[in-house]
mmCIF file of C-alpha atoms (C1' of nucleotides) in Angstrom:
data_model
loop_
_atom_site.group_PDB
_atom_site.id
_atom_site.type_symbol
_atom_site.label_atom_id
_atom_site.label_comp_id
_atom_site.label_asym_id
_atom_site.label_seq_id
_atom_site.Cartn_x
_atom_site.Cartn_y
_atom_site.Cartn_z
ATOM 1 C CA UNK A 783 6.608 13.660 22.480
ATOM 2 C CA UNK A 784 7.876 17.258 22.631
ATOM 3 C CA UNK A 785 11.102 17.975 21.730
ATOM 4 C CA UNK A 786 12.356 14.787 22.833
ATOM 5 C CA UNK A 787 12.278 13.706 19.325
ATOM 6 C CA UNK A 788 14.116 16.697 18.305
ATOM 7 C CA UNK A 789 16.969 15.733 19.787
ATOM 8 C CA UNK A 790 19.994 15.838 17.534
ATOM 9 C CA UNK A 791 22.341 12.667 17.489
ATOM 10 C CA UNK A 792 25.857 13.112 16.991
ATOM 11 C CA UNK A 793 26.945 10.295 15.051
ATOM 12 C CA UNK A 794 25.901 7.580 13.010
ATOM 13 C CA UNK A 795 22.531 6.027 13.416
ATOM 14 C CA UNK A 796 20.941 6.302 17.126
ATOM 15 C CA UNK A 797 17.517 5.886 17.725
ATOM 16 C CA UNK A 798 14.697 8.308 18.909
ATOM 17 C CA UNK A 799 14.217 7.449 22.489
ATOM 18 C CA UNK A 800 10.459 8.727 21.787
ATOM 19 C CA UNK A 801 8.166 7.487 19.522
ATOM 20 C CA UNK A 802 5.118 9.786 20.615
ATOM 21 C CA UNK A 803 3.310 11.553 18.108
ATOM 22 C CA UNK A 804 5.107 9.678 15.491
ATOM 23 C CA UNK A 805 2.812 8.984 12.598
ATOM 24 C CA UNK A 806 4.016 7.007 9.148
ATOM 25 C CA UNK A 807 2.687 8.340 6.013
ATOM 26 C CA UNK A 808 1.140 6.159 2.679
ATOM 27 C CA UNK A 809 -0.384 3.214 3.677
ATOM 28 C CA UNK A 810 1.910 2.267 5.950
ATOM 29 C CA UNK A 811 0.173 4.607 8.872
ATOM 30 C CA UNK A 812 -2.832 3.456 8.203
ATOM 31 C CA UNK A 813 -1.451 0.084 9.760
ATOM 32 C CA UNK A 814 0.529 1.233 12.774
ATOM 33 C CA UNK A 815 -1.747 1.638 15.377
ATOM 34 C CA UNK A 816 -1.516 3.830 18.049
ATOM 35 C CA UNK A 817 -0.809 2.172 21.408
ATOM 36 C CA UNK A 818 -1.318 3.553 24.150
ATOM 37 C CA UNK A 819 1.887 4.862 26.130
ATOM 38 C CA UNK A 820 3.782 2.208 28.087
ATOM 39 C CA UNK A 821 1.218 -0.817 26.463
ATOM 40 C CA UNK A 822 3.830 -3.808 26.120
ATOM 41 C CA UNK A 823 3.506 -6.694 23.690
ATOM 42 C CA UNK A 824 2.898 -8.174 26.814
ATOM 43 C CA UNK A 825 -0.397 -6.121 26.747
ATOM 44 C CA UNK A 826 -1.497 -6.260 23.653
ATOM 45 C CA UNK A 827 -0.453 -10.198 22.847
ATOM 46 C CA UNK A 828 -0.386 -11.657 25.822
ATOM 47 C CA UNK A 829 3.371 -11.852 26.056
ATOM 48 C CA UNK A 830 5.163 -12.002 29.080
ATOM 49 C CA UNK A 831 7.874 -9.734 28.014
ATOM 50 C CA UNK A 832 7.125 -6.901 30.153
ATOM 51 C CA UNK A 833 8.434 -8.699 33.061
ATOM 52 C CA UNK A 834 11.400 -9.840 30.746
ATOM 53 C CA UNK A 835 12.290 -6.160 29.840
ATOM 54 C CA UNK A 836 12.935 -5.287 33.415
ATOM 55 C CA UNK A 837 15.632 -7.263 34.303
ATOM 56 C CA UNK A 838 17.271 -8.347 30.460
ATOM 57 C CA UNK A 839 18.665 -6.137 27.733
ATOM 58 C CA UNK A 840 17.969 -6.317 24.517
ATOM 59 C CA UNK A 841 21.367 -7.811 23.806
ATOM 60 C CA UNK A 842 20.626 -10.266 26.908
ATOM 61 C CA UNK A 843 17.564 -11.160 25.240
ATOM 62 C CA UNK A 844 19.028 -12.121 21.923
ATOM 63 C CA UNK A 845 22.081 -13.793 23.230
ATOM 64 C CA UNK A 846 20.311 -15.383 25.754
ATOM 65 C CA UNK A 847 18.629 -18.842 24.388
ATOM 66 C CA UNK A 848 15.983 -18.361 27.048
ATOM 67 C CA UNK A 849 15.502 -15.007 25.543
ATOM 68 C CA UNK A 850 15.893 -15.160 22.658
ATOM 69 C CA UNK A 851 13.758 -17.745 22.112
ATOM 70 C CA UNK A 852 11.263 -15.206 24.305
ATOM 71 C CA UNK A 853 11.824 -12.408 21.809
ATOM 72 C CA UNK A 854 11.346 -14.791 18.664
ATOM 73 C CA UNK A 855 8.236 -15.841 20.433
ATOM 74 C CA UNK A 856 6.704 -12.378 20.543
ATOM 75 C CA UNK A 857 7.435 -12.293 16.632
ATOM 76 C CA UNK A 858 6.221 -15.645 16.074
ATOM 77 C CA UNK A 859 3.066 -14.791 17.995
ATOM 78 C CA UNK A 860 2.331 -11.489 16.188
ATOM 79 C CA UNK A 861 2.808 -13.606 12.718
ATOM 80 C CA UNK A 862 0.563 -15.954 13.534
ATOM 81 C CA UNK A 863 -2.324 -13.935 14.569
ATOM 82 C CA UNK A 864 -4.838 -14.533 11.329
ATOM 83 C CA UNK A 865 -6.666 -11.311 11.977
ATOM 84 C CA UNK A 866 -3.113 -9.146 12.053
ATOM 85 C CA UNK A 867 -1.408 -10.709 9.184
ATOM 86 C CA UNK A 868 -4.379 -11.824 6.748
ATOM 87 C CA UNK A 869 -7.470 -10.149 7.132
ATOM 88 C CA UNK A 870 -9.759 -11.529 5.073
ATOM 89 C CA UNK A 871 -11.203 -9.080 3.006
ATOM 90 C CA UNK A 872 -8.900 -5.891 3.296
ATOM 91 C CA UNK A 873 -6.372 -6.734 0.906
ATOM 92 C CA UNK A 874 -2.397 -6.030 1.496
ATOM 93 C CA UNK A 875 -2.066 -6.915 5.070
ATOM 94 C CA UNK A 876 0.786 -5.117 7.289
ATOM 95 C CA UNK A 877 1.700 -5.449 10.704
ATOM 96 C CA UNK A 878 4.002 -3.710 12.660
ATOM 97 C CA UNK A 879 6.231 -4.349 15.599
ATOM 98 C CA UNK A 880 7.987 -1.830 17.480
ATOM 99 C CA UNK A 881 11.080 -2.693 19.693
ATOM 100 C CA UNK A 882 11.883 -0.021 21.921
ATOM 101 C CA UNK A 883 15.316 -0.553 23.465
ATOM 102 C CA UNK A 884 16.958 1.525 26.291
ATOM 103 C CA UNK A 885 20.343 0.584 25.966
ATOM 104 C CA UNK A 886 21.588 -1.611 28.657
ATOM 105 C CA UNK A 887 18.394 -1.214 30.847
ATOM 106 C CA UNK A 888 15.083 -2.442 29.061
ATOM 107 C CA UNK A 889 13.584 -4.645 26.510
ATOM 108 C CA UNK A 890 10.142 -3.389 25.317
ATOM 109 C CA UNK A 891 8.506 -4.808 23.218
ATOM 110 C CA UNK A 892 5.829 -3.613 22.265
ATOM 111 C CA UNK A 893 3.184 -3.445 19.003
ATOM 112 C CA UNK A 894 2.483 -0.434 17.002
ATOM 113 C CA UNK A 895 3.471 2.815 16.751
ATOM 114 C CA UNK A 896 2.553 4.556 19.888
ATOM 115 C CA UNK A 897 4.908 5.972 21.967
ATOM 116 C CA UNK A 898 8.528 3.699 23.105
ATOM 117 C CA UNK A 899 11.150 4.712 24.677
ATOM 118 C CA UNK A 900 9.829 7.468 26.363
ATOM 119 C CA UNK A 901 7.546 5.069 28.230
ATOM 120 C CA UNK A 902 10.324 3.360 29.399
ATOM 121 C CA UNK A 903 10.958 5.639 32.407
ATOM 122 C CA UNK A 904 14.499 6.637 30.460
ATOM 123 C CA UNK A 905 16.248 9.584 31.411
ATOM 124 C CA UNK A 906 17.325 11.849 28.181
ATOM 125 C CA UNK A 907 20.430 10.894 28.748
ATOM 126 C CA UNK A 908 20.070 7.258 28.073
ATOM 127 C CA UNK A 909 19.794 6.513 24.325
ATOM 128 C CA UNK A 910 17.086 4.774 23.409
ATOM 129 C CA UNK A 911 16.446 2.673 20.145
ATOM 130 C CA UNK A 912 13.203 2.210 18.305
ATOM 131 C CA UNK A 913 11.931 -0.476 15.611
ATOM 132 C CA UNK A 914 8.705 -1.044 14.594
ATOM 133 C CA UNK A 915 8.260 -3.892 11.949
ATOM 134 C CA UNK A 916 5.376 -4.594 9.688
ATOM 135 C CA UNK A 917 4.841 -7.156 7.078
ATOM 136 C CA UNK A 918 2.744 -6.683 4.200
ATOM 137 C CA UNK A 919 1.338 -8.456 1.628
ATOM 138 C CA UNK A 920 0.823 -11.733 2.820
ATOM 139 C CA UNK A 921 3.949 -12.075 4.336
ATOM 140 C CA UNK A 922 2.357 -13.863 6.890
ATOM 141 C CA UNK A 923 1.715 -16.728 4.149
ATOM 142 C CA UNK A 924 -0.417 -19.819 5.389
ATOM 143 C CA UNK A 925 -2.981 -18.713 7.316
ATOM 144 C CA UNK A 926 -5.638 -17.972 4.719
ATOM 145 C CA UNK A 927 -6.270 -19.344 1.903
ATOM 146 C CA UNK A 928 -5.948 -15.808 0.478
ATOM 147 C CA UNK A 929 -2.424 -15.664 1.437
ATOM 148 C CA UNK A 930 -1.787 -18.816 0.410
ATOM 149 C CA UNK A 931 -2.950 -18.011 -3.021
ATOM 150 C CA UNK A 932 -1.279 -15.060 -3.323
ATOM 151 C CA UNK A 933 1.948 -16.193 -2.534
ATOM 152 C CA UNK A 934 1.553 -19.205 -5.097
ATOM 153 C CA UNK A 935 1.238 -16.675 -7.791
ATOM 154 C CA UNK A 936 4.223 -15.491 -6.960
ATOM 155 C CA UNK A 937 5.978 -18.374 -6.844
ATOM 156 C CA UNK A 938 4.831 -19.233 -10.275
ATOM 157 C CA UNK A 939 5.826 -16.339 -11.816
ATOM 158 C CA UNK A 940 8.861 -16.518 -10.692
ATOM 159 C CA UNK A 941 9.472 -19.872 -11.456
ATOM 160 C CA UNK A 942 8.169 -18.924 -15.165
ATOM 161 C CA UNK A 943 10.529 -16.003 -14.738
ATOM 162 C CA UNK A 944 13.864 -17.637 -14.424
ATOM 163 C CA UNK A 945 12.774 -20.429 -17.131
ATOM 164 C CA UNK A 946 12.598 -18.021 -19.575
ATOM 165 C CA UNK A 947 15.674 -16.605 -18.364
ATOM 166 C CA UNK A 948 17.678 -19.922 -18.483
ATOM 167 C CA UNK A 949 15.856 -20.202 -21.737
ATOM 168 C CA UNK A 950 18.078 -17.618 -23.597
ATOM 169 C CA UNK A 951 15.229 -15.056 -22.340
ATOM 170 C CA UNK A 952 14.344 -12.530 -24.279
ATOM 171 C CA UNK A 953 16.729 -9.730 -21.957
ATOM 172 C CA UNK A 954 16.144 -7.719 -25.050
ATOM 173 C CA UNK A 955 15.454 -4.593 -23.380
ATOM 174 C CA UNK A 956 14.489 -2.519 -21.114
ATOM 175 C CA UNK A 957 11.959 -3.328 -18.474
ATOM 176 C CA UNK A 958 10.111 -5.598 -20.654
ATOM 177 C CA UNK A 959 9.449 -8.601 -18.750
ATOM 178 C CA UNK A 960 6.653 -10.469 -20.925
ATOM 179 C CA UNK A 961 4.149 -11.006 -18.410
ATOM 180 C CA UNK A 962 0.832 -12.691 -19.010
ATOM 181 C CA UNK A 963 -1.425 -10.562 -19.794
ATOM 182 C CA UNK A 964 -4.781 -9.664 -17.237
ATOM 183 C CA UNK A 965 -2.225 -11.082 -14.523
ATOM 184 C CA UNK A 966 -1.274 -8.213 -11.919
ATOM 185 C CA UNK A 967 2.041 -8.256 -11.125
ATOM 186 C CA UNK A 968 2.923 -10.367 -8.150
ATOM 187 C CA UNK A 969 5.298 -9.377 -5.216
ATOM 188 C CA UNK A 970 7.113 -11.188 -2.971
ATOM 189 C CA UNK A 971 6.233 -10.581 0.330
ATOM 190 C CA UNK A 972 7.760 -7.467 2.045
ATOM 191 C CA UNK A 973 8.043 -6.444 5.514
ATOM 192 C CA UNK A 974 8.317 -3.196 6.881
ATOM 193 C CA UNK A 975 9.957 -1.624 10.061
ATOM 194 C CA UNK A 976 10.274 1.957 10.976
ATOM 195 C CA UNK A 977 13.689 3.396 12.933
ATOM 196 C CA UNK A 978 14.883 6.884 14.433
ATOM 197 C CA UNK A 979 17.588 6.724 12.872
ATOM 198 C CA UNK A 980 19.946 9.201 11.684
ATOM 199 C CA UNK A 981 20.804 7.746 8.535
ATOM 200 C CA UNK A 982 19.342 6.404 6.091
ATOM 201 C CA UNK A 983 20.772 3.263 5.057
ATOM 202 C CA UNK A 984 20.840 0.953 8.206
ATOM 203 C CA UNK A 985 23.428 -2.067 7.894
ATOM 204 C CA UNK A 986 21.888 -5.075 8.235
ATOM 205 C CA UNK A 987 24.983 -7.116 7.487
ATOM 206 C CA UNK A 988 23.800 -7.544 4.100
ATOM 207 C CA UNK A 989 25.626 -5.858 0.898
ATOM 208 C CA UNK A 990 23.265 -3.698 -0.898
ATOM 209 C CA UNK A 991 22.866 -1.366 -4.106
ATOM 210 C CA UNK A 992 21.402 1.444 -5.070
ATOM 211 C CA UNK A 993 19.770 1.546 -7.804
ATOM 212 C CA UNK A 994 16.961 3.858 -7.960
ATOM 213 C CA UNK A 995 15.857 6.824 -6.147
ATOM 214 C CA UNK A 996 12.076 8.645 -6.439
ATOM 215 C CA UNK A 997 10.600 11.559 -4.765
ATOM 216 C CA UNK A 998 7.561 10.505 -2.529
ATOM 217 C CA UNK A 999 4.985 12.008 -3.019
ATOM 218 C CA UNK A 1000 4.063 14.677 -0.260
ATOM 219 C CA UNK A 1001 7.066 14.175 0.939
ATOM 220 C CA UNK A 1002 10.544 16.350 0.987
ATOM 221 C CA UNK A 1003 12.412 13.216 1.228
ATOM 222 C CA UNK A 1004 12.947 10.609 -1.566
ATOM 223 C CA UNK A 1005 12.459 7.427 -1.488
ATOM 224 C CA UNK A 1006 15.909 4.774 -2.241
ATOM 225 C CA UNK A 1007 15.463 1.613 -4.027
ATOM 226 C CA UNK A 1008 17.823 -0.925 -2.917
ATOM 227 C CA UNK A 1009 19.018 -4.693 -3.997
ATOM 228 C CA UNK A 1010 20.938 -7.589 -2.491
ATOM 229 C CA UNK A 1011 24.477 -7.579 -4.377
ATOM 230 C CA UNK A 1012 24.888 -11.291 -4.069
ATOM 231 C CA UNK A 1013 24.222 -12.884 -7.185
ATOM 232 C CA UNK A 1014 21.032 -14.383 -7.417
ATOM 233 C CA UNK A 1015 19.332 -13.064 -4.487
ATOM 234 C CA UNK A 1016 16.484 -10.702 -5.185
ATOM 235 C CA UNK A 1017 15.787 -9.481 -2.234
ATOM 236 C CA UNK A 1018 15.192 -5.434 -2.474
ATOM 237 C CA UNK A 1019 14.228 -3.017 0.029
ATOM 238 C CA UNK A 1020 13.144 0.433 0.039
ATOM 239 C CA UNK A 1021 13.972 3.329 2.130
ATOM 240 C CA UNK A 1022 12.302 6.450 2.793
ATOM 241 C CA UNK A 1023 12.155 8.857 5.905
ATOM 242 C CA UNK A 1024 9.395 9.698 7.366
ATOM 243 C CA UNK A 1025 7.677 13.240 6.502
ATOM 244 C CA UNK A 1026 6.008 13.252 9.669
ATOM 245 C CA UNK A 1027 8.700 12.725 11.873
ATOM 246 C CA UNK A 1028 12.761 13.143 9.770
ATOM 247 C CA UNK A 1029 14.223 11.089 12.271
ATOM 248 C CA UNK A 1030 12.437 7.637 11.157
ATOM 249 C CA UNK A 1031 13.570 5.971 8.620
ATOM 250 C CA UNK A 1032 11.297 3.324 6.954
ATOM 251 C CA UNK A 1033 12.757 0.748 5.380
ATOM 252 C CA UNK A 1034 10.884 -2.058 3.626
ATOM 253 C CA UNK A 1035 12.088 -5.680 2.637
ATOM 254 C CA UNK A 1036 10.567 -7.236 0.038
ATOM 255 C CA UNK A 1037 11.562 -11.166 -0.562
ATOM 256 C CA UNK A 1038 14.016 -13.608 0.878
ATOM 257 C CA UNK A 1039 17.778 -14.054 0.895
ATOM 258 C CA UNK A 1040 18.607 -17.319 -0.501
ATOM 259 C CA UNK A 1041 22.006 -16.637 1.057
ATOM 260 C CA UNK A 1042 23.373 -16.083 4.073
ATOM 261 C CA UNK A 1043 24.635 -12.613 5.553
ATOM 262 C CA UNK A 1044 28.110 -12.077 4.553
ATOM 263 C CA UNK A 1045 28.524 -11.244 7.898
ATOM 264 C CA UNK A 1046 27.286 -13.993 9.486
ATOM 265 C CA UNK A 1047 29.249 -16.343 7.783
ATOM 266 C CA UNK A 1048 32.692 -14.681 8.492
ATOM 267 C CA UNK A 1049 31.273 -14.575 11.931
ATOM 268 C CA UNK A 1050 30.941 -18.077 13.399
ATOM 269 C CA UNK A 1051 31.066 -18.546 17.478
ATOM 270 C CA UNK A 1052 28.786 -17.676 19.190
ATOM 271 C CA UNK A 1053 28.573 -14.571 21.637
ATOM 272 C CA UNK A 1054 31.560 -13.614 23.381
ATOM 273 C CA UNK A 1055 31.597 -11.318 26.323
ATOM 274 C CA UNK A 1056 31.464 -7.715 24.580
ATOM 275 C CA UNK A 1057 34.327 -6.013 26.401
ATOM 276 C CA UNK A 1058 34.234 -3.221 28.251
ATOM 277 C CA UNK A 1059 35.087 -0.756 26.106
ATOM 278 C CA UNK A 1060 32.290 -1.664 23.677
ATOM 279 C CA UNK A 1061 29.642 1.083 23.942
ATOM 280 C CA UNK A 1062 26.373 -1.143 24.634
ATOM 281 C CA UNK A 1063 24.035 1.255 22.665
ATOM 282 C CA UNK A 1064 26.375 0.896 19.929
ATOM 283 C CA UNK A 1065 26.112 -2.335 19.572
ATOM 284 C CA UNK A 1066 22.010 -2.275 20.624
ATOM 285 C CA UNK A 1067 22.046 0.025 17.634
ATOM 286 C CA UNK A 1068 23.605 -2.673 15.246
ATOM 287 C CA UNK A 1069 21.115 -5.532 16.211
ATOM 288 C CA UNK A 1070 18.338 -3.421 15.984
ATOM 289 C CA UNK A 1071 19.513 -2.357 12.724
ATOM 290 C CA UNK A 1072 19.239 -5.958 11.570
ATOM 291 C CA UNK A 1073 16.119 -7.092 12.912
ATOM 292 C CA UNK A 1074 14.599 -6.388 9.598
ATOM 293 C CA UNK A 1075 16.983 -8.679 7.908
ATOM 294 C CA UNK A 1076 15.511 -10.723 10.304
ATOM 295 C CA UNK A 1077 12.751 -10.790 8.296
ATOM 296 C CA UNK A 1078 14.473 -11.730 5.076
ATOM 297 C CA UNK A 1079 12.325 -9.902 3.461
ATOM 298 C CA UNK A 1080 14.168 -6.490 2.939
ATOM 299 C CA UNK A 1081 14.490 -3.056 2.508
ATOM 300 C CA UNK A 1082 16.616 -0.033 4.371
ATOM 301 C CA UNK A 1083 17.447 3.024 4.152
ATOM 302 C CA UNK A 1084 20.473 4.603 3.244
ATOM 303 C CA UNK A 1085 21.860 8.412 2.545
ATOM 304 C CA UNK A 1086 25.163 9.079 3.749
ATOM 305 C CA UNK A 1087 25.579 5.722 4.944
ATOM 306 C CA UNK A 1088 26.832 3.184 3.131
ATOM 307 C CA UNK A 1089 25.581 -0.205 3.910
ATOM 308 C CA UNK A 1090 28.643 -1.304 4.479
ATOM 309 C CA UNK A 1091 29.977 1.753 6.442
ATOM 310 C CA UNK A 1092 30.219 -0.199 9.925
ATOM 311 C CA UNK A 1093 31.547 -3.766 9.562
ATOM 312 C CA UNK A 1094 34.527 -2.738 7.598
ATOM 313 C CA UNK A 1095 35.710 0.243 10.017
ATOM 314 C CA UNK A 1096 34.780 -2.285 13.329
ATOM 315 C CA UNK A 1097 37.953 -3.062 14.836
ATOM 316 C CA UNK A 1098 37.919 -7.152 14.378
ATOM 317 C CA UNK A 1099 37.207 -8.157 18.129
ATOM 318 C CA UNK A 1100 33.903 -5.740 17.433
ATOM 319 C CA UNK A 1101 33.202 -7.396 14.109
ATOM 320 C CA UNK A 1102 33.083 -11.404 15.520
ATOM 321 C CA UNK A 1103 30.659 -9.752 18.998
ATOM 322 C CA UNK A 1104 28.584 -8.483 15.735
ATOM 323 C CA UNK A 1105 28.242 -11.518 13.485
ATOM 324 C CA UNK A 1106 26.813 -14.021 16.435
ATOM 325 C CA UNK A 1107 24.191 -11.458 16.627
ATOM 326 C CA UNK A 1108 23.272 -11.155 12.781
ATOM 327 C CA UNK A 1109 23.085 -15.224 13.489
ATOM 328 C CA UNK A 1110 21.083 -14.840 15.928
ATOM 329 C CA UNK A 1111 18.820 -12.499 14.369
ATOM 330 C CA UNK A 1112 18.977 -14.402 10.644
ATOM 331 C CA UNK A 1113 17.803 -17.466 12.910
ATOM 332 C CA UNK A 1114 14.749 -15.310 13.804
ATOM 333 C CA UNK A 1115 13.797 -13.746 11.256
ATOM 334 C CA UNK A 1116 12.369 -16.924 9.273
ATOM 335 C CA UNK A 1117 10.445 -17.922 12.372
ATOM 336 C CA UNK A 1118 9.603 -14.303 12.312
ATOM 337 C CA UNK A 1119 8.318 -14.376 8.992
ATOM 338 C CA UNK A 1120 7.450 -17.520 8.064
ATOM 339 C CA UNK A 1121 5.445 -18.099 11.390
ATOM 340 C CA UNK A 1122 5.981 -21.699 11.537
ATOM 341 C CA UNK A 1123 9.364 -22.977 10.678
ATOM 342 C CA UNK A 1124 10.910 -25.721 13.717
ATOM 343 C "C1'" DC B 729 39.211 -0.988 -12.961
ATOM 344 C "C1'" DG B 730 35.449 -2.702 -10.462
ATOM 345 C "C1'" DG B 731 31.796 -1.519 -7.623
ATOM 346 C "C1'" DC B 732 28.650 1.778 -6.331
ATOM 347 C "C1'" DT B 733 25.705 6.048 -6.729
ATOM 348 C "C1'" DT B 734 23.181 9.309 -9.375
ATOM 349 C "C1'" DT B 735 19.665 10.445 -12.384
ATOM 350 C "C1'" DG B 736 16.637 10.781 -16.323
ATOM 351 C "C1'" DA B 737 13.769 7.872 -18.906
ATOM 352 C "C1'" DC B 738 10.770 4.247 -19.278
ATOM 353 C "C1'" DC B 739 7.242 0.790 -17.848
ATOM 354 C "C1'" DC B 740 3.246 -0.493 -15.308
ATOM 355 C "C1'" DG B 741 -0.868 -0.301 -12.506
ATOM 356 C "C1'" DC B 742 -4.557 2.331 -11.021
ATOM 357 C "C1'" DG B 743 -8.019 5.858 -10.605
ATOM 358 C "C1'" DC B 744 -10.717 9.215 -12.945
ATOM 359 C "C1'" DG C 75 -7.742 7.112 -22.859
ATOM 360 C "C1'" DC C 76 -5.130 9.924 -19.922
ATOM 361 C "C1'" DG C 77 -2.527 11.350 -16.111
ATOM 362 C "C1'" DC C 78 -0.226 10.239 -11.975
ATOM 363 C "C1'" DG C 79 2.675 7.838 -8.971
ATOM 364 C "C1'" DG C 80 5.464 3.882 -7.969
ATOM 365 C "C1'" DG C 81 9.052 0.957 -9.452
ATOM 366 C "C1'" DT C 82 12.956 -0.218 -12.455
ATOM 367 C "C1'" DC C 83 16.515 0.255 -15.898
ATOM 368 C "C1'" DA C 84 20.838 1.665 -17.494
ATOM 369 C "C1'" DA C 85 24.145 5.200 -18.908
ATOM 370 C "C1'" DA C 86 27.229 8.259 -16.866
ATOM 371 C "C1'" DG C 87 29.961 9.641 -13.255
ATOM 372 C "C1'" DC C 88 32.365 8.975 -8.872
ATOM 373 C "C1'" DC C 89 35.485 6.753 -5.782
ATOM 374 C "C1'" DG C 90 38.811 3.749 -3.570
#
DNA sequence: CGGCTTTGACCCGCGC
DNA sequence: GCGCGGGTCAAAGCCG
């Protein structure tokens, strides 16, 4: 902690290298547990990533089948736990992963919000990415009845919704979706992640728009509303810094793309060799960036950033090392989220 | 001109 | 019932 985390990043979106005294505010702190410095997934789930991180990079681990399929089993395993992701009686349930990253050294993965990088024996010098992800809401799905119910409910309603929209729905106005009445108004499942990021708006390789912005409450920075562009997708997110800490942005999915990233379909082969003159942390930066899109659930911040501020200024040769990695990612994600899925 | 952002107003749920 | 805060809409403006 310390003025580590005051360190100022030149450019685009780097990451804190230390999460220390970072604390979230709303309801999402209440979820992010404070780890202790230099606990691991590994620690706290069981995982043997901490041997992983020592000799892989992040990049290694997602490009890697071995690893990958290592990293999407530390998801998998965090979504499955009944206790994290559907308590029985607490209500919304939100869990949070944090990926620490120090670019081409370390994978650390590692749950909660407790310190990152910084245990990660880094030197200031070496930038450092951080993620933590939490899902809320039974996002987790399946594992209690609970859950289960909820997210029936919502897949009525929505199913109700679009009928009457097919059915020359009454669009009359405003914000008046007839809803049945004494029924509380369902949400898709969202999932959360917190970055040190510079700006707001993270690409994900997803096209999104803005279309609301709110002051949070105790809080000097607002809050963005954004949704999926493509046509029939309503997947939104939400993205709001941190009062506690400026430099982390939280950004919140909330449902599923029922499309694929526009990036990873004009991306197709798989991994090539990133050459040399490819900064690794820039490109650790990008795939952290999209682990929440991972999650299919949604939500990012933006500011100054456009979504679509990277992928269009990448020289080509950058954009195809990219798009493998959304892949790769996307291919996570549902596993991620939707705990079971072969 | 199309797509996106900004922004004020409105709706809704919740707590008091 | 009322007020507050979160979430959304949509008109207006901006920009490439």
């Amino acid at each position: 902690m310390s003025g580590e985390n005051r360190e100022l990043y030149h450019h685009g979106h780097h990451f804190l290298r230390d999460r220390g005294d970072l604390q979230f505010h709303d309801d999402l702190s209440s979820f992010i547990p404070q780890r202790p410095s230099g606990a691991t997934l590994h620690d706290l789930q069981g995982l043997d990533l901490q041997t992983a991180s020592q000799f892989m990079s992040f990049n290694d681990c997602l490009h890697g089948s071995s690893d990958y399929g290592l990293l999407a089993k530390a998801f998998d395993m965090l979504y499955s736990s009944p206790e994290l992701f559907c308590p029985r009686d607490v209500g919304p349930v939100k869990q949070e992963l944090v990926v620490d990253t120090n670019i081409g050294a370390n994978l650390n993965v590692s749950t909660g919000g407790g310190g990152g990088g910084g245990g990660g024996g880094t030197t200031p010098a070496t930038p450092n990415s951080s993620v933590s992800l939490s899902s809320t809401e039974a996002a987790g799905e399946e594992d209690s009845g609970r859950c289960k119910k909820d997210q029936q409910k919502v897949e009525e309603e929505e199913k109700q919704q679009t009928k009457e929209g097919e059915d020359g729905g009454d669009k009359s106005k405003k914000v008046n979706k007839p809803r049945k009445k004494g029924e509380k108004r369902q949400r898709a499942p969202r999932f959360a992640f917190m970055t040190r990021s510079e700006v707001d708006h993270l690409e994900d390789g997803y096209r999104w728009r803005k279309y609301g912005q709110k002051a949070v409450k105790n809080s000097p920075y607002p809050r963005s509303y954004y949704r999926c562009t493509t046509q029939k997708c309503s997947v939104k997110k939400r993205v709001e810094r941190s009062y506690q800490d400026p430099t982390v942005v939280i950004t919140t999915y909330e449902g599923q793309h029922t499309h694929q990233s526009p990036a990873t379909i004009r991306g197709s082969t798989h991994m090539l060799a990133p050459p040399p003159t490819v900064p690794t942390s820039f490109r650790q930066d990008l795939l952290v960036h999209q682990m929440p899109q991972l999650n299919a659930g949604s939500q990012q911040v933006q500011g100054d950033a456009n979504p679509n501020m990277y992928l269009p200024t990448l020289p080509a040769h950058l954009q195809q090392l990219q798009f493998p990695d959304y892949g790769l990612l996307q291919d996570m994600v549902p596993s991620f989220i939707h705990n079971k899925q072969p």
